[in-house]
CSV table of C-alpha atoms in Angstrom, one decimal:
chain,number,residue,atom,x,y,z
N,24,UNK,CA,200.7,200.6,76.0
N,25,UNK,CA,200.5,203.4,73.5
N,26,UNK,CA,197.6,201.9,71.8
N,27,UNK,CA,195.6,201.6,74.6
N,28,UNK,CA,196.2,205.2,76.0
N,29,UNK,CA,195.3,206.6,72.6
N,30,UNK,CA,191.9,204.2,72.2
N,31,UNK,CA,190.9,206.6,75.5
N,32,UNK,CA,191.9,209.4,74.1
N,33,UNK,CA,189.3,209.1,71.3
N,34,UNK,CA,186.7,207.7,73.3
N,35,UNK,CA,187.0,210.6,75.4
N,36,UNK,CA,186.8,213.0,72.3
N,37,UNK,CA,184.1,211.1,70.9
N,38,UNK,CA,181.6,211.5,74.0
N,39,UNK,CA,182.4,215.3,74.8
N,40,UNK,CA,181.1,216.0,71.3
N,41,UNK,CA,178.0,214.4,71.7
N,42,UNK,CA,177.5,216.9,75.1
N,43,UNK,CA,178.3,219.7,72.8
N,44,UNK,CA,176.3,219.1,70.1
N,45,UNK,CA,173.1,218.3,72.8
N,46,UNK,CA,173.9,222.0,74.0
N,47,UNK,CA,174.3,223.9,70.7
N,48,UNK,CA,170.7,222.3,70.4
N,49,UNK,CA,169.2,223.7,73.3
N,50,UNK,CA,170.8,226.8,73.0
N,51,UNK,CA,169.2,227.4,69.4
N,52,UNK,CA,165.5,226.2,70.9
N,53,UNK,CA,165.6,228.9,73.6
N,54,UNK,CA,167.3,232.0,71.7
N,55,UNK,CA,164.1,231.2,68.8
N,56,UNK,CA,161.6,231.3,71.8
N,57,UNK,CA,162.9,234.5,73.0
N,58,UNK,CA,163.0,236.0,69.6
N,59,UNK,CA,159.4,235.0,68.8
N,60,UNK,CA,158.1,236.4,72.5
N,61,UNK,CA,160.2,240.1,71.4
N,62,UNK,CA,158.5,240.2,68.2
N,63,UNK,CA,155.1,239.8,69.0
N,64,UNK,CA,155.9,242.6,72.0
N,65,UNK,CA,156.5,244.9,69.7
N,66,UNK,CA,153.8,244.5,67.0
N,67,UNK,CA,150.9,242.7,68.2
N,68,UNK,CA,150.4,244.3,71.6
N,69,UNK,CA,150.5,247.8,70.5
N,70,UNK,CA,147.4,247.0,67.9
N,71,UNK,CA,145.5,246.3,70.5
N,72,UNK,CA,146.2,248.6,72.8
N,73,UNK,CA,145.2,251.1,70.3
N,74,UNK,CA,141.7,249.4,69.9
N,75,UNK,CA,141.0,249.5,73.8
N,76,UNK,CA,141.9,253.0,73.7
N,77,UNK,CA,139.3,253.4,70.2
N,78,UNK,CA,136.6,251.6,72.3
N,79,UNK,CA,136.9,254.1,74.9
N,80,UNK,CA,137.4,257.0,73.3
N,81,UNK,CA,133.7,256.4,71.8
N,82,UNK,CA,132.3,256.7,75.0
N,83,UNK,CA,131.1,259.8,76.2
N,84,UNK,CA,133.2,261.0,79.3
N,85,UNK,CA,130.2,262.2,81.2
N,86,UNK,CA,128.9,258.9,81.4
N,87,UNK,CA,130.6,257.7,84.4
N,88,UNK,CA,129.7,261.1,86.7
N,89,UNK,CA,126.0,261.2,85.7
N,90,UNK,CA,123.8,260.3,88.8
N,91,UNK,CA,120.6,258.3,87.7
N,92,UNK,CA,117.6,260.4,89.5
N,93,UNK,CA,115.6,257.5,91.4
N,94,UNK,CA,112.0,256.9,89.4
N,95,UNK,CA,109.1,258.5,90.7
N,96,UNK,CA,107.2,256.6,93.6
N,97,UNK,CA,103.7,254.5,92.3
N,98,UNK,CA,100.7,256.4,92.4
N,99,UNK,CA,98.6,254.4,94.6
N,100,UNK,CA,94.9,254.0,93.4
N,101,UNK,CA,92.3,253.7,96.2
N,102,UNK,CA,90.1,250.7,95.5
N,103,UNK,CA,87.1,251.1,94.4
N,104,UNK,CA,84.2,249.9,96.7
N,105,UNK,CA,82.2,246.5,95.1
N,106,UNK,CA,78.6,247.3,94.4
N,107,UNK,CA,76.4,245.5,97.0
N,108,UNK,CA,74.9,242.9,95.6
N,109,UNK,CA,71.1,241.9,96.4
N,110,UNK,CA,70.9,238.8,98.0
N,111,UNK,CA,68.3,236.6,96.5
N,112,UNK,CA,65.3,236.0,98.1
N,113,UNK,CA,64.7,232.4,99.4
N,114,UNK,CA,62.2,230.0,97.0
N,115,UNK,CA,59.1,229.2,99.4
N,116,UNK,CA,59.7,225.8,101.0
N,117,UNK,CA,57.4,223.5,99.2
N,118,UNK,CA,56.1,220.9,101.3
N,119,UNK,CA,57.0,217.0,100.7
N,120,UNK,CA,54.6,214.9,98.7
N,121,UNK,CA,52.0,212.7,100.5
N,122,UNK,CA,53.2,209.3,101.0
N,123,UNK,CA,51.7,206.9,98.4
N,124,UNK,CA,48.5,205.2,99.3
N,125,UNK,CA,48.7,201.5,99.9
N,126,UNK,CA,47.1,200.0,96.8
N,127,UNK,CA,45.4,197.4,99.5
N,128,UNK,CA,43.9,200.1,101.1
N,129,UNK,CA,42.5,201.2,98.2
N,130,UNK,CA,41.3,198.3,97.0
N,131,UNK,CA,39.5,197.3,100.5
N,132,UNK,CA,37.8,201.3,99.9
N,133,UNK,CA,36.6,200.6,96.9
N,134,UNK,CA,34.8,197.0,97.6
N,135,UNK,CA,33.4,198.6,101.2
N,136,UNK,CA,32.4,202.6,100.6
N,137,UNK,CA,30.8,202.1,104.3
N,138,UNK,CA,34.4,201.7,105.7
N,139,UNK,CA,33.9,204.8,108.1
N,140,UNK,CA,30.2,203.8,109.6
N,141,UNK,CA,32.1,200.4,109.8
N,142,UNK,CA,34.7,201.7,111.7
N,143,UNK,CA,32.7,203.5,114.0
N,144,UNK,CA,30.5,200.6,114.6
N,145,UNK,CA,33.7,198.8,116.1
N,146,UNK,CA,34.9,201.6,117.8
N,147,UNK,CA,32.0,201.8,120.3
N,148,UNK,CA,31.4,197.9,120.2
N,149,UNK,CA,35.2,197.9,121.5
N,150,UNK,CA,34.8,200.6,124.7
N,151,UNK,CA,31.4,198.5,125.6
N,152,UNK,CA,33.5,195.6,126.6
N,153,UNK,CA,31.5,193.0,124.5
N,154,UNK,CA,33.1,191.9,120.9
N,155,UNK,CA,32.4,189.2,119.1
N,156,UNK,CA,34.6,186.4,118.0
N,157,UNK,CA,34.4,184.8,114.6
N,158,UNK,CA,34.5,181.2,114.9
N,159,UNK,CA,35.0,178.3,112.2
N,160,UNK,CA,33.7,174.6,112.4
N,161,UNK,CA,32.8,171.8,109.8
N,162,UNK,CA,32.9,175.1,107.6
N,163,UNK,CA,30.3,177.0,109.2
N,164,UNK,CA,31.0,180.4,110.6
N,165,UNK,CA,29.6,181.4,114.1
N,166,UNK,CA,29.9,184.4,116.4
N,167,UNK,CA,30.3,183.9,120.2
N,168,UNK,CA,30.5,186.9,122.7
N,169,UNK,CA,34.1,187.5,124.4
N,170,UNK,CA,35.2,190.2,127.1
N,171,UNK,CA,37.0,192.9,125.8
N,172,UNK,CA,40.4,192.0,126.9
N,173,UNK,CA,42.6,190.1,125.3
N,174,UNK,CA,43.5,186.7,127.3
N,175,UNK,CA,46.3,185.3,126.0
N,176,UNK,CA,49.1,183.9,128.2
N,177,UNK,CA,52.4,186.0,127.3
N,178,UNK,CA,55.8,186.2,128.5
N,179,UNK,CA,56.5,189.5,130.7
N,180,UNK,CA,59.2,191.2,130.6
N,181,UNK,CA,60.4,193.3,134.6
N,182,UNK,CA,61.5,196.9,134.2
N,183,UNK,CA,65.1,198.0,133.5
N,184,UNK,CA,67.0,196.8,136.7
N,185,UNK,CA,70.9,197.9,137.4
N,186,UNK,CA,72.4,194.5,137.1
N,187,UNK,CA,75.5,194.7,139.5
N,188,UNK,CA,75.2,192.4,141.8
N,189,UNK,CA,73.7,189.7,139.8
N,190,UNK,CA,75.6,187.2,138.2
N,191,UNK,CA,73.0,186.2,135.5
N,192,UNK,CA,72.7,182.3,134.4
N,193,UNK,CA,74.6,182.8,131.0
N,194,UNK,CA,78.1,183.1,133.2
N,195,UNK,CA,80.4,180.2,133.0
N,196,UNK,CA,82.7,180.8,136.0
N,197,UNK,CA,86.2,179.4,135.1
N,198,UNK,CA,87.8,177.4,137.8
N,199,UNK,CA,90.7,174.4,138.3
N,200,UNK,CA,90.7,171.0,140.0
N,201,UNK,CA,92.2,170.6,142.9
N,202,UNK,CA,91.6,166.7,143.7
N,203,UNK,CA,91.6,164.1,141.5
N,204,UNK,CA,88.3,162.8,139.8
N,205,UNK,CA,88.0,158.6,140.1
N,206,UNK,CA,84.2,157.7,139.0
N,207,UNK,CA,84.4,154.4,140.5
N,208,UNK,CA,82.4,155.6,143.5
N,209,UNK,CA,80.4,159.0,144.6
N,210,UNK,CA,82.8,161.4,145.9
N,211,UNK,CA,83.6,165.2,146.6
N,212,UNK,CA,85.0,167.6,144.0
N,213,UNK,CA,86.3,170.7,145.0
N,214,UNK,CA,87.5,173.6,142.7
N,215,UNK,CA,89.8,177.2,142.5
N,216,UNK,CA,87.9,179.6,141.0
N,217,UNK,CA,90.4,181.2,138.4
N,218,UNK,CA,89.6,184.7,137.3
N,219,UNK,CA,87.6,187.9,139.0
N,220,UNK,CA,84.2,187.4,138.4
N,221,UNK,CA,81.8,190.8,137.9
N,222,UNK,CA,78.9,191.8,138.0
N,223,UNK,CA,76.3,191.9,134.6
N,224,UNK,CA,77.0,195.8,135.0
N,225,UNK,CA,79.9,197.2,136.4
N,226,UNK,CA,82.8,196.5,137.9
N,227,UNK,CA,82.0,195.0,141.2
N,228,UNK,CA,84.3,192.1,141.6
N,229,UNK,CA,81.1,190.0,143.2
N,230,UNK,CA,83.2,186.4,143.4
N,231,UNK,CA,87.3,187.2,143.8
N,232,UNK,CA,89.8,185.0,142.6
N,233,UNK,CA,91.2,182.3,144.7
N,234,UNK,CA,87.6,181.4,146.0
N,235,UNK,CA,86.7,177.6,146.3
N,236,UNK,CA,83.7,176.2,145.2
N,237,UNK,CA,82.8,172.8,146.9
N,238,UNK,CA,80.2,170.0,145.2
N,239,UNK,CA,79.6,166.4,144.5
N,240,UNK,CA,80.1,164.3,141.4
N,241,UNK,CA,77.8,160.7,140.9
N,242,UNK,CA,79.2,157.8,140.0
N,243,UNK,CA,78.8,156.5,135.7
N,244,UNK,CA,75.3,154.8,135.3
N,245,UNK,CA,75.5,152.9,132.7
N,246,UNK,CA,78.4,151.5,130.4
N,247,UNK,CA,77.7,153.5,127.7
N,248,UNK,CA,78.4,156.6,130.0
N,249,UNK,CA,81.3,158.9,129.0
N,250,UNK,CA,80.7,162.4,131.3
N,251,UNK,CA,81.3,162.7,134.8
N,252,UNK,CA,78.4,164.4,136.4
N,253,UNK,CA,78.7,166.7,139.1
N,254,UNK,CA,76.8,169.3,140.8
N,255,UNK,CA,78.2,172.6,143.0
N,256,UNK,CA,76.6,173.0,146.6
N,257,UNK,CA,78.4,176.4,147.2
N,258,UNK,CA,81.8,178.6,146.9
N,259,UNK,CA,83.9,180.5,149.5
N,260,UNK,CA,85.3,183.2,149.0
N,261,UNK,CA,88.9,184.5,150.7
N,262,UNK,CA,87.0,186.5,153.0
N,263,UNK,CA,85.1,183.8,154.2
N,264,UNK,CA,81.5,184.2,152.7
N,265,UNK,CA,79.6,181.4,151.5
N,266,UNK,CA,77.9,181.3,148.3
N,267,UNK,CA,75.3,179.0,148.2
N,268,UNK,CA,74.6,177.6,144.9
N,269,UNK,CA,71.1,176.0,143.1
N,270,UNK,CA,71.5,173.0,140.8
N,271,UNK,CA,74.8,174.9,139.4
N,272,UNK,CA,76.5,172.0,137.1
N,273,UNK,CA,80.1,170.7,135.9
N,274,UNK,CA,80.9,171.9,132.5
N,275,UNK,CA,84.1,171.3,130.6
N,276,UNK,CA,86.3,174.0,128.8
N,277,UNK,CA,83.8,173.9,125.8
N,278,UNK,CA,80.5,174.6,127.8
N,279,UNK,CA,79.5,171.1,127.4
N,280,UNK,CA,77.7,169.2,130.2
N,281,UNK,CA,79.8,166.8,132.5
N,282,UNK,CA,83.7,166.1,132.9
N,283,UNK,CA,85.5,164.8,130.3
N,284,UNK,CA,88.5,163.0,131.3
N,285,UNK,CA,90.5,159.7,130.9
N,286,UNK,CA,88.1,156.7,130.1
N,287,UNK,CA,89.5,153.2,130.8
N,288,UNK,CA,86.7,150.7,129.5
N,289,UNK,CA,88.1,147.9,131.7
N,290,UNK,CA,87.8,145.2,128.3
N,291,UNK,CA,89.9,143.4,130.1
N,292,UNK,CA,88.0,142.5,133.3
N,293,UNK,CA,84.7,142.2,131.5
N,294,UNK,CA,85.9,139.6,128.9
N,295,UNK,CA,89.2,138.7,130.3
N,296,UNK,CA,88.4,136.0,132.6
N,297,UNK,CA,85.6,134.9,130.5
N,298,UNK,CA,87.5,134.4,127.9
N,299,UNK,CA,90.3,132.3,129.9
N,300,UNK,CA,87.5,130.0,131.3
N,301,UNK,CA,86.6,129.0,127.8
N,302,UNK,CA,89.5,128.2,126.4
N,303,UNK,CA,90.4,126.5,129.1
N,304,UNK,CA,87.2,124.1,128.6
N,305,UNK,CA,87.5,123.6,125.3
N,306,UNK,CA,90.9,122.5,125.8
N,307,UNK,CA,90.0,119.9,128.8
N,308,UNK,CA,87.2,118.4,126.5
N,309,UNK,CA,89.5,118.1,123.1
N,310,UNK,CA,91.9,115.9,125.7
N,311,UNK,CA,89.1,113.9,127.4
N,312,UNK,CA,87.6,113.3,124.0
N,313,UNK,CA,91.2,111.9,122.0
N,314,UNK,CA,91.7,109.6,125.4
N,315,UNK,CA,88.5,108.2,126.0
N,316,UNK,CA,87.2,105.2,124.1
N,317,UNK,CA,84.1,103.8,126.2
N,318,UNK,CA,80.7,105.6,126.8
N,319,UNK,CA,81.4,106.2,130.9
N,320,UNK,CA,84.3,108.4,130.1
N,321,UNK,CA,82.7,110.4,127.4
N,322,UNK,CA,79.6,111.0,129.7
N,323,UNK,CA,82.1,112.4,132.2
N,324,UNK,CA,84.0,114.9,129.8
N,325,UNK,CA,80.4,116.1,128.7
N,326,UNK,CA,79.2,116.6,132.4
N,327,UNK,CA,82.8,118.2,133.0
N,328,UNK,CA,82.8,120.4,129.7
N,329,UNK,CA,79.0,122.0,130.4
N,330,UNK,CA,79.8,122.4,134.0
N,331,UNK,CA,82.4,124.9,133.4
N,332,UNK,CA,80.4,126.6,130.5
N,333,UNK,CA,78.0,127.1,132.8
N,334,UNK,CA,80.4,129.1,135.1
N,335,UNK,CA,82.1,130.7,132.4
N,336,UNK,CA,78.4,132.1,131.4
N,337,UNK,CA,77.2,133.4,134.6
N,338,UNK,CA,80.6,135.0,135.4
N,339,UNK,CA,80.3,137.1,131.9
N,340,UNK,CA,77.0,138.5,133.2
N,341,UNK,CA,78.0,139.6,136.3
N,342,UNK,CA,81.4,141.2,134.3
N,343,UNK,CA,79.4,142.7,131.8
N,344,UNK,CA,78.2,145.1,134.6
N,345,UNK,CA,81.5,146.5,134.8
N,346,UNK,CA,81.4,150.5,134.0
N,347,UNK,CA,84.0,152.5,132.1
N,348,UNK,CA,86.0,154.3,134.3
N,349,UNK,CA,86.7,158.2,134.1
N,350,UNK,CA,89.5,160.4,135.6
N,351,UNK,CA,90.0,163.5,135.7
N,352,UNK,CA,93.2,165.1,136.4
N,353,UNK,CA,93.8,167.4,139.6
N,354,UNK,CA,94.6,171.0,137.6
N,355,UNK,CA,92.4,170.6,134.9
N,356,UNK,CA,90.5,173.3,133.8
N,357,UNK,CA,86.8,173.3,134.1
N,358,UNK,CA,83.7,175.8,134.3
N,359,UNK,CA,80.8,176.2,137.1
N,360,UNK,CA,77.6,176.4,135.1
N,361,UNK,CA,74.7,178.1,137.7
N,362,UNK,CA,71.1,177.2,136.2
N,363,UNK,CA,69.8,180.2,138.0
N,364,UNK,CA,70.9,184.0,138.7
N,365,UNK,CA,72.8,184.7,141.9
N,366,UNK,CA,71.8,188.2,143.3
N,367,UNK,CA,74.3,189.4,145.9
N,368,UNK,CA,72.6,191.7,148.4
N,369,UNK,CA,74.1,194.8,150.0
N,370,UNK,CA,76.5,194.3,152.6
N,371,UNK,CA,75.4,193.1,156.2
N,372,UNK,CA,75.8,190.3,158.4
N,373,UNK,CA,76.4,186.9,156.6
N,374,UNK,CA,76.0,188.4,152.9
N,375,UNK,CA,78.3,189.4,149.9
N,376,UNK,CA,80.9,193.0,149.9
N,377,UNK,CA,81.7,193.2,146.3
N,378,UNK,CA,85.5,194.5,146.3
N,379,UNK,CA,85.6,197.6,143.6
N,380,UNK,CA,88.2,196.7,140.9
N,381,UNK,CA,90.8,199.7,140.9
N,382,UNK,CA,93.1,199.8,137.7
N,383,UNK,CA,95.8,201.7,139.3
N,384,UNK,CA,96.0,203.1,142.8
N,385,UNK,CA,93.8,206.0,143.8
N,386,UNK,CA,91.8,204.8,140.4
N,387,UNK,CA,88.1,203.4,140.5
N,388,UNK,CA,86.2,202.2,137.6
C-alpha cells in the first residue's frame, strides 16, 4: 500500500513540472516582446519625428494662405473673313462627234456619184403611183409596171382594247369531275369549276367558283386509242347564267389534249376465248388421231378439227374489234381548254355581272 501511494506521488510531481516549465517558457517569449516594442519607442520613433518636423520646417509658412489669382480670360481673335474666290468660268460645251459613216454607204457613193439625181428620180416616180418591178427569169432581167402600193397580205393587229371581260383562248379553266368517265359508250361529262376565274385585265371575277360546266365525251375509235375526247357545250354559273361555249376541249392537268385515265385493254376478251377454242381442237384431234386406225374415222377428225378452226378464226376477228377501255375517276382534276375568246358583255337581261373581287371588306381592287 505504501508503494503504490508514493508511485502517485511522483507521477503527480513529475507532470506539474512539466506545466511549470511550459509557463516559465511563455512568460520569457512575452516579457522579450515587450522589451523589444519599449526600445524601439524610445529610439526609433523620435528620429523620425524629428525628420517630419525637418521636412516641414523647409517649407515656407506663407504657402498654405497664399490665394492663387485666377489666370487671365483668352483674348478672343475675330476670324478673319476668306478671300472670295473667283469661280471658274465654264469650258464651252463642245459638241459630240458625228457618228461614223457606214463604210457601205461610202462605198455605194463612190461606185454611183449620181446617187442624189438618182434619188430624186425615185422620189417623184414613187408619188406618180407607177414603179417598176424588177423581175428575173431563165436569167434575164425584165421590168413590169406595178401600182404604188404595196399588196402584200399581212397580219393586222386591232387597237389597244381594255381586256376585262374577255377571257382570252390561252386560259385553261381548272375544274373537277363530278361523274364517272366509262368510254365504252358516248355519254355526258359534267364538271366543278375550281378557282375564280378573271378577266385578262383586272379583277372582275367573270366565271365564279362553284360554276358547272356541262359537255360530252365520244366514245375510243380505234384500239390504239388512249385519250378520252370530250368537248364543253356551256357552264353555269351560281347565279344562274349560262355560258355558252365554242369547240372548248378536255384537257388534262398538264394541258395535254383528252382525258387520261385508267386503260383496261380487255386482252382477255380479245384472245381469251380464241385461245380456249384452239386448244380445245388441237386436243380433240390428238385423241381422234391415237384412236383411229381406218380412213373413215380419220376423214371425220379432219372435217371435225377444221370445222372448229374455222370458228375459232372468225370469232378472233370479230374480238379483235374490242377497244381499250378508259375511266376516269369522279374528282379528278381536269382543265376546260376554250379554242376561242369569250367576251362577256355589260350587264343586262340574259348576260354576264362580273362580281368585283374585294380583299377585305370595304376593300376593292
Amino acid at each position: 500500500m505504501e508503494t503504490k501511494t508514493t508511485q502517485k506521488i511522483r507521477n503527480f510531481n513529475k507532470s506539474s513540472l512539466d506545466n511549470k516549465k511550459v509557463a516559465a517558457i511563455i512568460g520569457v517569449i512575452l516579457f522579450t516582446f515587450i522589451a523589444t516594442f519599449i526600445v524601439y519607442k524610445m529610439f526609433f520613433s523620435k528620429t523620425i519625428e524629428e525628420n517630419d518636423l525637418s521636412v516641414y520646417s523647409e517649407i515656407d509658412p506663407s504657402f498654405f494662405n497664399r490665394i492663387e489669382e485666377p489666370p487671365p480670360p483668352p483674348k478672343i481673335e475675330e476670324p478673319k473673313p476668306k478671300p472670295k474666290v473667283k469661280p471658274k468660268p465654264k469650258p464651252k460645251a463642245t459638241p459630240p462627234p458625228p457618228p461614223p459613216r457606214d463604210v457601205f454607204a461610202q462605198n455605194y457613193e463612190a461606185i454611183n456619184p449620181n446617187k442624189e439625181l438618182i434619188d430624186k428620180i425615185n422620189k417623184k416616180r414613187f408619188e406618180s403611183g407607177k414603179t417598176m418591178a424588177l423581175s428575173i427569169k431563165d436569167n434575164k432581167t425584165s421590168f413590169t409596171r406595178m401600182d404604188g402600193h404595196f399588196k402584200v397580205d399581212t397580219d393586222k393587229a386591232s387597237e389597244s382594247v381594255y381586256l376585262n371581260r374577255v377571257i382570252t383562248a390561252d386560259r385553261m379553266i381548272p375544274a373537277i369531275l363530278i361523274n364517272e368517265l366509262i368510254s365504252d359508250i358516248e355519254g355526258k361529262i359534267s364538271a366543278q369549276i375550281e378557282d375564280d376565274i378573271y378577266g385578262f385585265h383586272g379583277r372582275d371575277i367573270l366565271i365564279p367558283r362553284g360554276s358547272r360546266a356541262v359537255g360530252r365525251y365520244l366514245p375510243l375509235q380505234k384500239i390504239g386509242d388512249e385519250r378520252l375526247i370530250a368537248t364543253w357545250d356551256r357552264i353555269i354559273t351560281p347565279e344562274g347564267v349560262n355560258i355558252n361555249l365554242k369547240d372548248s376541249k378536255l384537257a388534262d392537268t398538264m394541258g395535254r389534249s383528252g382525258g387520261y385515265g385508267e386503260i383496261d385493254r380487255r386482252l382477255s376478251e380479245r384472245y381469251g376465248l380464241s385461245i380456249l377454242l384452239s386448244t380445245l381442237n388441237a386436243a380433240v384431234g390428238y385423241a381422234i388421231s391415237k384412236q383411229s386406225t381406218d380412213s373413215t374415222q380419220a376423214y371425220t377428225a379432219t372435217t371435225y378439227t377444221n370445222g372448229i378452226a374455222e370458228i375459232t378464226g372468225q370469232i378472233l376477228k370479230e374480238q379483235l374489234n374490242v377497244k381499250p377501255r378508259i375511266t376516269m375517276r369522279a374528282g379528278t382534276r381536269i382543265f376546260i381548254n376554250p379554242t376561242h375568246d369569250m367576251f362577256f358583255p355589260e350587264n343586262s337581261s340574259g348576260t354576264v355581272l362580273p362580281s368585283p373581287y374585294y380583299k377585305d371588306k370595304g376593300e376593292k381592287r
